[in-house]
């Protein structure tokens, strides 16, 4: 088994509770330097450590307190491990509502899906260590390690580190392909392979403002908490995207790759609704946390690279032309070079450009 950690944000509403723990000596500052953060690290007292477990997809139990932590935002292995270690974990019976989100926008039956969400939320939640929103292959492996729990303070924000032991998934022999990936919303991930070839993970159903309004109206009509219904809908969309990314990308990568080249995205340059969608559809967590964490654990080199113009540059060797498309042309899924006429899927073209930019930095 390999030790693994994962860091999640803590809701600021828990700050008074955490400050009380510090004052009472139940949180002790340490000199530890944790990967992925540069804040002050605090260790929990043995009394608190013995109580750490997941309450539901959005909360963690610590001592007598329930603090806001987005448990669902972990990869499937870690998520499954902490759920199986939490006897009082609460969740509604919603797993059957994930697959309907993996169809095309035209096929999605919004009315039926919304009615099923309302029915699920209206019933009593299940209680017990059953990770229902992940695939079966993740249900038996991995162990939650509560003694590795740490809190990290950075200014007015607190973060939570959770620890796990996960089984190794590959023979770290240093062989395999170099992959370039382009991330988006549909498909979520497009992969270009060193040499030739590509594949994509697909995407999940987009929720228009009309669908969100329909959820609210249906919840009110049924006398169900609107906030809970919308939160459940977001959880289902995240779970669907996580399934696609884990099984459609991360598992094949563990078996084939020696290096992965990915875009170094600056979210400050994106429109607010795009950033929200990338969060809700797991892409932001995947690119900033899941991917580097998994690759590090598997001994696969991670090469972040400049994303500028990857969707506009022609990937045909020897061309190097940069298109200047109109707004209407940018929405077209096929890249056609204005100079040489080379055409291919726009996401595959971008993934290939990303791959070639990162290749010089790949270790031999």
Short mmCIF file of C-alpha atoms in Angstrom, two decimals:
data_model
loop_
_atom_site.label_atom_id
_atom_site.label_comp_id
_atom_site.label_asym_id
_atom_site.label_seq_id
_atom_site.Cartn_x
_atom_site.Cartn_y
_atom_site.Cartn_z
CA UNK A 1 0.00 0.00 0.00
CA UNK A 2 1.19 3.54 -0.79
CA UNK A 3 0.60 6.49 1.56
CA UNK A 4 -1.39 9.29 -0.06
CA UNK A 5 -2.80 12.60 1.15
CA UNK A 6 -5.45 14.93 -0.17
CA UNK A 7 -6.15 18.57 0.75
CA UNK A 8 -9.64 20.12 0.78
CA UNK A 9 -10.95 23.59 1.72
CA UNK A 10 -12.86 24.07 4.97
CA UNK A 11 -15.95 26.27 4.94
CA UNK A 12 -15.27 29.57 6.71
CA UNK A 13 -18.32 29.03 8.94
CA UNK A 14 -16.16 26.55 10.87
CA UNK A 15 -13.52 29.18 11.77
CA UNK A 16 -14.90 29.90 15.28
CA UNK A 17 -14.87 26.18 16.11
CA UNK A 18 -11.32 25.75 14.84
CA UNK A 19 -10.11 28.83 16.72
CA UNK A 20 -11.63 27.38 19.89
CA UNK A 21 -9.73 24.12 19.32
CA UNK A 22 -6.50 26.11 19.00
CA UNK A 23 -7.23 28.05 22.18
CA UNK A 24 -8.11 24.86 24.09
CA UNK A 25 -4.96 23.08 22.91
CA UNK A 26 -6.81 20.51 20.82
CA UNK A 27 -4.98 21.81 17.75
CA UNK A 28 -1.22 22.12 18.09
CA UNK A 29 1.01 24.01 15.63
CA UNK A 30 3.77 21.89 14.12
CA UNK A 31 6.84 22.53 11.97
CA UNK A 32 5.65 20.15 9.25
CA UNK A 33 5.91 21.15 5.60
CA UNK A 34 3.07 19.57 3.67
CA UNK A 35 3.19 19.20 -0.11
CA UNK A 36 0.69 21.37 -1.94
CA UNK A 37 0.40 24.09 0.69
CA UNK A 38 2.52 26.76 2.37
CA UNK A 39 0.31 27.54 5.38
CA UNK A 40 0.85 26.85 9.08
CA UNK A 41 0.18 23.19 9.91
CA UNK A 42 -1.76 22.03 12.96
CA UNK A 43 -2.02 18.51 14.37
CA UNK A 44 -5.20 17.30 16.07
CA UNK A 45 -5.21 15.97 19.63
CA UNK A 46 -5.63 12.18 20.02
CA UNK A 47 -9.16 12.78 21.29
CA UNK A 48 -10.12 14.62 18.10
CA UNK A 49 -8.24 12.25 15.79
CA UNK A 50 -10.22 9.28 17.05
CA UNK A 51 -13.48 10.93 15.92
CA UNK A 52 -12.59 12.05 12.39
CA UNK A 53 -15.01 10.63 9.81
CA UNK A 54 -17.22 11.78 6.95
CA UNK A 55 -20.74 12.88 7.90
CA UNK A 56 -22.01 13.29 4.34
CA UNK A 57 -20.72 14.50 1.00
CA UNK A 58 -20.39 18.05 2.33
CA UNK A 59 -19.36 17.68 6.00
CA UNK A 60 -16.76 16.06 8.23
CA UNK A 61 -17.35 14.99 11.82
CA UNK A 62 -14.57 16.04 14.23
CA UNK A 63 -15.24 15.66 17.94
CA UNK A 64 -18.76 16.87 18.58
CA UNK A 65 -18.64 19.28 15.65
CA UNK A 66 -19.67 18.96 12.02
CA UNK A 67 -17.57 21.19 9.79
CA UNK A 68 -18.16 22.03 6.16
CA UNK A 69 -15.73 20.13 3.92
CA UNK A 70 -16.52 19.11 0.29
CA UNK A 71 -15.77 15.40 0.73
CA UNK A 72 -17.24 14.64 -2.70
CA UNK A 73 -14.45 16.58 -4.42
CA UNK A 74 -11.86 13.88 -3.83
CA UNK A 75 -10.91 11.29 -6.46
CA UNK A 76 -12.87 8.05 -6.32
CA UNK A 77 -10.30 5.99 -4.41
CA UNK A 78 -9.89 8.49 -1.58
CA UNK A 79 -13.60 9.27 -1.51
CA UNK A 80 -14.55 5.59 -1.30
CA UNK A 81 -11.96 4.95 1.42
CA UNK A 82 -13.25 7.61 3.81
CA UNK A 83 -16.90 6.72 3.18
CA UNK A 84 -16.24 3.06 4.00
CA UNK A 85 -14.56 4.17 7.23
CA UNK A 86 -17.54 6.30 8.29
CA UNK A 87 -20.38 4.25 9.78
CA UNK A 88 -22.73 7.24 10.11
CA UNK A 89 -22.24 8.60 6.58
CA UNK A 90 -25.56 9.97 5.25
CA UNK A 91 -26.50 9.87 1.58
CA UNK A 92 -29.65 9.68 -0.50
CA UNK A 93 -30.20 6.86 -2.95
CA UNK A 94 -29.07 8.75 -6.05
CA UNK A 95 -26.52 6.54 -7.84
CA UNK A 96 -29.03 5.62 -10.56
CA UNK A 97 -29.24 9.32 -11.50
CA UNK A 98 -25.60 9.54 -12.61
CA UNK A 99 -25.75 7.60 -15.88
CA UNK A 100 -28.57 9.73 -17.39
CA UNK A 101 -26.14 12.69 -17.26
CA UNK A 102 -23.69 10.93 -19.61
CA UNK A 103 -25.89 11.16 -22.69
CA UNK A 104 -26.03 13.84 -25.35
CA UNK A 105 -27.80 17.10 -24.66
CA UNK A 106 -30.48 16.20 -27.20
CA UNK A 107 -31.28 12.82 -25.60
CA UNK A 108 -31.33 14.03 -21.97
CA UNK A 109 -34.85 13.88 -20.52
CA UNK A 110 -34.77 16.80 -18.09
CA UNK A 111 -38.34 16.43 -16.81
CA UNK A 112 -37.94 12.78 -15.86
CA UNK A 113 -34.49 13.31 -14.33
CA UNK A 114 -35.65 16.25 -12.21
CA UNK A 115 -38.69 14.28 -10.98
CA UNK A 116 -36.39 11.42 -9.97
CA UNK A 117 -34.06 13.80 -8.11
CA UNK A 118 -37.02 15.24 -6.19
CA UNK A 119 -38.21 11.72 -5.28
CA UNK A 120 -34.74 10.72 -4.08
CA UNK A 121 -34.26 13.81 -1.93
CA UNK A 122 -37.76 13.58 -0.48
CA UNK A 123 -36.97 10.17 1.02
CA UNK A 124 -34.91 9.48 4.11
CA UNK A 125 -31.14 9.28 3.48
CA UNK A 126 -29.29 6.00 3.81
CA UNK A 127 -26.89 5.67 6.73
CA UNK A 128 -23.79 3.54 6.57
CA UNK A 129 -20.42 3.08 4.82
CA UNK A 130 -21.70 2.70 1.26
CA UNK A 131 -19.92 4.78 -1.42
CA UNK A 132 -22.84 4.81 -3.84
CA UNK A 133 -21.70 7.56 -6.19
CA UNK A 134 -18.57 5.77 -7.47
CA UNK A 135 -17.94 2.72 -9.64
CA UNK A 136 -17.69 -0.73 -8.08
CA UNK A 137 -13.99 -1.08 -8.91
CA UNK A 138 -13.15 1.48 -6.21
CA UNK A 139 -15.28 0.02 -3.45
CA UNK A 140 -12.87 -2.48 -1.88
CA UNK A 141 -9.38 -0.97 -2.13
CA UNK A 142 -7.75 1.72 -0.06
CA UNK A 143 -7.81 2.67 3.61
CA UNK A 144 -8.52 5.97 5.34
CA UNK A 145 -5.73 6.89 7.80
CA UNK A 146 -7.21 9.35 10.35
CA UNK A 147 -3.89 9.88 12.16
CA UNK A 148 -2.60 11.68 9.04
CA UNK A 149 -5.31 14.36 9.39
CA UNK A 150 -3.94 17.90 9.57
CA UNK A 151 -5.40 21.39 9.45
CA UNK A 152 -3.56 24.10 7.54
CA UNK A 153 -4.09 27.80 8.17
CA UNK A 154 -3.43 30.36 5.49
CA UNK A 155 -4.51 33.85 6.48
CA UNK A 156 -8.26 33.61 7.29
CA UNK A 157 -8.69 30.32 5.46
CA UNK A 158 -8.34 26.79 6.77
CA UNK A 159 -7.57 23.69 4.74
CA UNK A 160 -7.85 20.03 5.67
CA UNK A 161 -5.39 17.26 4.85
CA UNK A 162 -6.74 13.71 4.89
CA UNK A 163 -4.50 10.65 4.70
CA UNK A 164 -4.97 7.33 2.90
CA UNK A 165 -3.21 4.13 1.99
CA UNK A 166 -3.87 3.10 -1.60
CA UNK A 167 -2.68 0.01 -3.49
CA UNK A 168 -0.07 0.52 -6.22
CA UNK A 169 -1.66 0.38 -9.66
CA UNK A 170 1.31 0.03 -11.99
CA UNK A 171 4.80 -1.34 -12.29
CA UNK A 172 7.02 1.75 -12.06
CA UNK A 173 9.37 0.66 -14.83
CA UNK A 174 9.73 4.06 -16.51
CA UNK A 175 8.35 2.89 -19.86
CA UNK A 176 5.28 4.01 -21.76
CA UNK A 177 3.95 6.83 -23.88
CA UNK A 178 4.01 10.60 -23.51
CA UNK A 179 0.49 12.03 -23.55
CA UNK A 180 -0.74 15.56 -24.17
CA UNK A 181 -4.14 16.56 -22.78
CA UNK A 182 -6.59 19.33 -23.58
CA UNK A 183 -9.30 19.96 -20.98
CA UNK A 184 -12.70 21.46 -21.58
CA UNK A 185 -16.36 20.89 -20.81
CA UNK A 186 -17.44 18.58 -23.63
CA UNK A 187 -15.36 16.51 -23.99
CA UNK A 188 -13.87 16.85 -20.51
CA UNK A 189 -10.45 15.54 -21.54
CA UNK A 190 -8.95 14.98 -24.99
CA UNK A 191 -5.69 13.03 -25.22
CA UNK A 192 -3.00 13.05 -27.92
CA UNK A 193 -0.54 10.14 -27.88
CA UNK A 194 3.15 10.34 -28.66
CA UNK A 195 3.51 8.92 -32.15
CA UNK A 196 -0.09 8.89 -33.34
CA UNK A 197 -3.65 8.65 -32.16
CA UNK A 198 -5.99 10.32 -29.69
CA UNK A 199 -9.01 9.64 -27.53
CA UNK A 200 -11.55 11.68 -25.60
CA UNK A 201 -13.53 11.04 -22.42
CA UNK A 202 -16.86 12.50 -23.50
CA UNK A 203 -18.78 14.97 -21.37
CA UNK A 204 -21.84 15.40 -19.21
CA UNK A 205 -25.14 17.15 -19.79
CA UNK A 206 -24.99 20.94 -19.56
CA UNK A 207 -27.49 22.58 -17.22
CA UNK A 208 -29.05 25.68 -18.70
CA UNK A 209 -30.55 28.40 -16.49
CA UNK A 210 -33.95 26.98 -17.49
CA UNK A 211 -33.07 23.59 -16.01
CA UNK A 212 -31.93 25.15 -12.74
CA UNK A 213 -35.20 27.13 -12.56
CA UNK A 214 -37.13 23.95 -13.29
CA UNK A 215 -35.37 22.24 -10.38
CA UNK A 216 -36.41 25.05 -8.04
CA UNK A 217 -40.02 25.05 -9.21
CA UNK A 218 -40.28 21.27 -8.88
CA UNK A 219 -38.76 21.33 -5.40
CA UNK A 220 -41.16 24.02 -4.19
CA UNK A 221 -44.15 22.18 -5.67
CA UNK A 222 -43.10 18.98 -3.88
CA UNK A 223 -42.39 20.75 -0.59
CA UNK A 224 -38.71 19.74 -0.69
CA UNK A 225 -35.81 21.96 0.36
CA UNK A 226 -34.71 23.82 -2.78
CA UNK A 227 -31.13 24.23 -1.55
CA UNK A 228 -30.84 20.50 -0.92
CA UNK A 229 -32.23 19.66 -4.35
CA UNK A 230 -29.78 21.95 -6.15
CA UNK A 231 -26.89 20.71 -4.03
CA UNK A 232 -27.81 17.12 -4.90
CA UNK A 233 -27.97 18.01 -8.61
CA UNK A 234 -24.47 19.50 -8.40
CA UNK A 235 -23.23 16.42 -6.56
CA UNK A 236 -24.64 14.17 -9.30
CA UNK A 237 -23.05 16.21 -12.08
CA UNK A 238 -19.72 16.17 -10.29
CA UNK A 239 -19.98 12.40 -9.71
CA UNK A 240 -20.74 11.82 -13.40
CA UNK A 241 -17.75 13.89 -14.50
CA UNK A 242 -15.51 12.20 -11.92
CA UNK A 243 -16.51 8.79 -13.28
CA UNK A 244 -15.63 9.82 -16.82
CA UNK A 245 -12.27 11.27 -15.80
CA UNK A 246 -11.24 8.43 -13.47
CA UNK A 247 -12.26 5.55 -15.71
CA UNK A 248 -11.85 7.21 -19.11
CA UNK A 249 -8.51 8.90 -18.47
CA UNK A 250 -6.69 8.19 -15.21
CA UNK A 251 -6.95 4.40 -15.37
CA UNK A 252 -5.58 4.18 -18.95
CA UNK A 253 -2.84 6.67 -18.04
CA UNK A 254 -1.68 4.44 -15.18
CA UNK A 255 -1.29 1.62 -17.67
CA UNK A 256 0.31 3.43 -20.61
CA UNK A 257 2.05 6.71 -19.73
CA UNK A 258 5.54 7.70 -18.66
CA UNK A 259 4.81 11.44 -18.90
CA UNK A 260 1.75 13.67 -19.23
CA UNK A 261 1.81 17.20 -20.66
CA UNK A 262 -1.06 19.46 -19.57
CA UNK A 263 -2.04 23.11 -19.84
CA UNK A 264 -1.03 25.48 -17.07
CA UNK A 265 -4.35 27.33 -16.85
CA UNK A 266 -4.85 30.77 -15.31
CA UNK A 267 -8.45 30.79 -14.14
CA UNK A 268 -8.36 34.55 -13.55
CA UNK A 269 -8.60 34.96 -17.31
CA UNK A 270 -11.77 32.90 -17.68
CA UNK A 271 -15.32 34.16 -17.53
CA UNK A 272 -16.99 33.50 -14.16
CA UNK A 273 -19.57 31.05 -15.50
CA UNK A 274 -16.86 28.99 -17.21
CA UNK A 275 -14.88 28.74 -13.95
CA UNK A 276 -18.05 27.66 -12.14
CA UNK A 277 -18.77 25.00 -14.75
CA UNK A 278 -15.21 23.69 -14.59
CA UNK A 279 -15.56 23.38 -10.82
CA UNK A 280 -18.94 21.68 -10.99
CA UNK A 281 -17.78 19.28 -13.69
CA UNK A 282 -14.62 18.28 -11.79
CA UNK A 283 -12.21 19.65 -14.41
CA UNK A 284 -10.60 22.24 -12.16
CA UNK A 285 -10.02 19.75 -9.35
CA UNK A 286 -8.74 17.20 -11.85
CA UNK A 287 -6.17 19.52 -13.39
CA UNK A 288 -4.96 21.18 -10.19
CA UNK A 289 -5.11 18.25 -7.76
CA UNK A 290 -6.10 14.80 -9.01
CA UNK A 291 -3.77 14.69 -11.99
CA UNK A 292 -0.49 15.83 -10.35
CA UNK A 293 -1.29 13.76 -7.26
CA UNK A 294 -1.96 10.57 -9.22
CA UNK A 295 1.04 11.02 -11.51
CA UNK A 296 3.34 11.59 -8.52
CA UNK A 297 2.05 8.42 -6.85
CA UNK A 298 2.54 6.43 -10.05
CA UNK A 299 6.01 7.78 -10.83
CA UNK A 300 4.81 9.46 -14.05
CA UNK A 301 6.35 12.80 -15.01
CA UNK A 302 3.96 15.77 -15.05
CA UNK A 303 4.84 18.58 -17.46
CA UNK A 304 2.71 21.77 -17.21
CA UNK A 305 3.00 23.93 -20.31
CA UNK A 306 1.84 27.26 -21.74
CA UNK A 307 -1.76 26.97 -23.05
CA UNK A 308 -1.66 30.07 -25.26
CA UNK A 309 -3.09 29.56 -28.77
CA UNK A 310 -3.08 25.75 -28.58
CA UNK A 311 -6.53 25.66 -30.19
CA UNK A 312 -5.55 28.14 -32.92
CA UNK A 313 -2.14 26.80 -34.00
CA UNK A 314 -2.01 24.23 -36.77
CA UNK A 315 -0.64 20.92 -35.45
CA UNK A 316 0.51 19.71 -38.86
CA UNK A 317 4.28 19.29 -38.79
CA UNK A 318 5.98 22.01 -40.80
CA UNK A 319 3.02 24.38 -40.97
CA UNK A 320 2.98 26.30 -37.65
CA UNK A 321 0.29 28.68 -38.91
CA UNK A 322 -1.93 30.43 -36.36
CA UNK A 323 -5.57 30.89 -37.26
CA UNK A 324 -7.47 34.07 -36.41
CA UNK A 325 -11.05 32.79 -36.30
CA UNK A 326 -14.18 34.84 -35.83
CA UNK A 327 -16.33 34.31 -32.72
CA UNK A 328 -18.65 32.09 -34.77
CA UNK A 329 -15.75 30.03 -36.15
CA UNK A 330 -14.36 29.51 -32.61
CA UNK A 331 -17.52 27.60 -31.68
CA UNK A 332 -17.00 25.06 -34.49
CA UNK A 333 -15.64 21.70 -33.33
CA UNK A 334 -13.40 21.20 -36.39
CA UNK A 335 -10.05 22.97 -36.78
CA UNK A 336 -9.25 23.92 -40.38
CA UNK A 337 -5.91 25.60 -40.99
CA UNK A 338 -6.31 28.84 -42.94
CA UNK A 339 -2.92 28.26 -44.63
CA UNK A 340 -2.50 24.56 -45.43
CA UNK A 341 -6.07 23.32 -45.11
CA UNK A 342 -5.21 20.68 -42.49
CA UNK A 343 -8.37 19.69 -40.59
CA UNK A 344 -9.08 17.67 -37.46
CA UNK A 345 -11.13 17.82 -34.27
CA UNK A 346 -10.34 21.12 -32.54
CA UNK A 347 -9.70 19.48 -29.16
CA UNK A 348 -7.42 16.82 -30.65
CA UNK A 349 -5.53 19.57 -32.48
CA UNK A 350 -5.03 21.44 -29.19
CA UNK A 351 -3.95 18.28 -27.34
CA UNK A 352 -1.37 17.56 -30.03
CA UNK A 353 0.02 21.09 -29.77
CA UNK A 354 0.22 20.75 -25.99
CA UNK A 355 2.04 17.43 -26.35
CA UNK A 356 4.65 18.88 -28.72
CA UNK A 357 5.26 21.93 -26.53
CA UNK A 358 6.01 19.72 -23.54
CA UNK A 359 8.07 17.02 -25.25
CA UNK A 360 11.43 18.87 -24.89
CA UNK A 361 10.95 18.84 -21.09
CA UNK A 362 10.17 15.12 -20.83
CA UNK A 363 12.91 13.12 -19.18
CA UNK A 364 14.39 10.41 -21.35
#
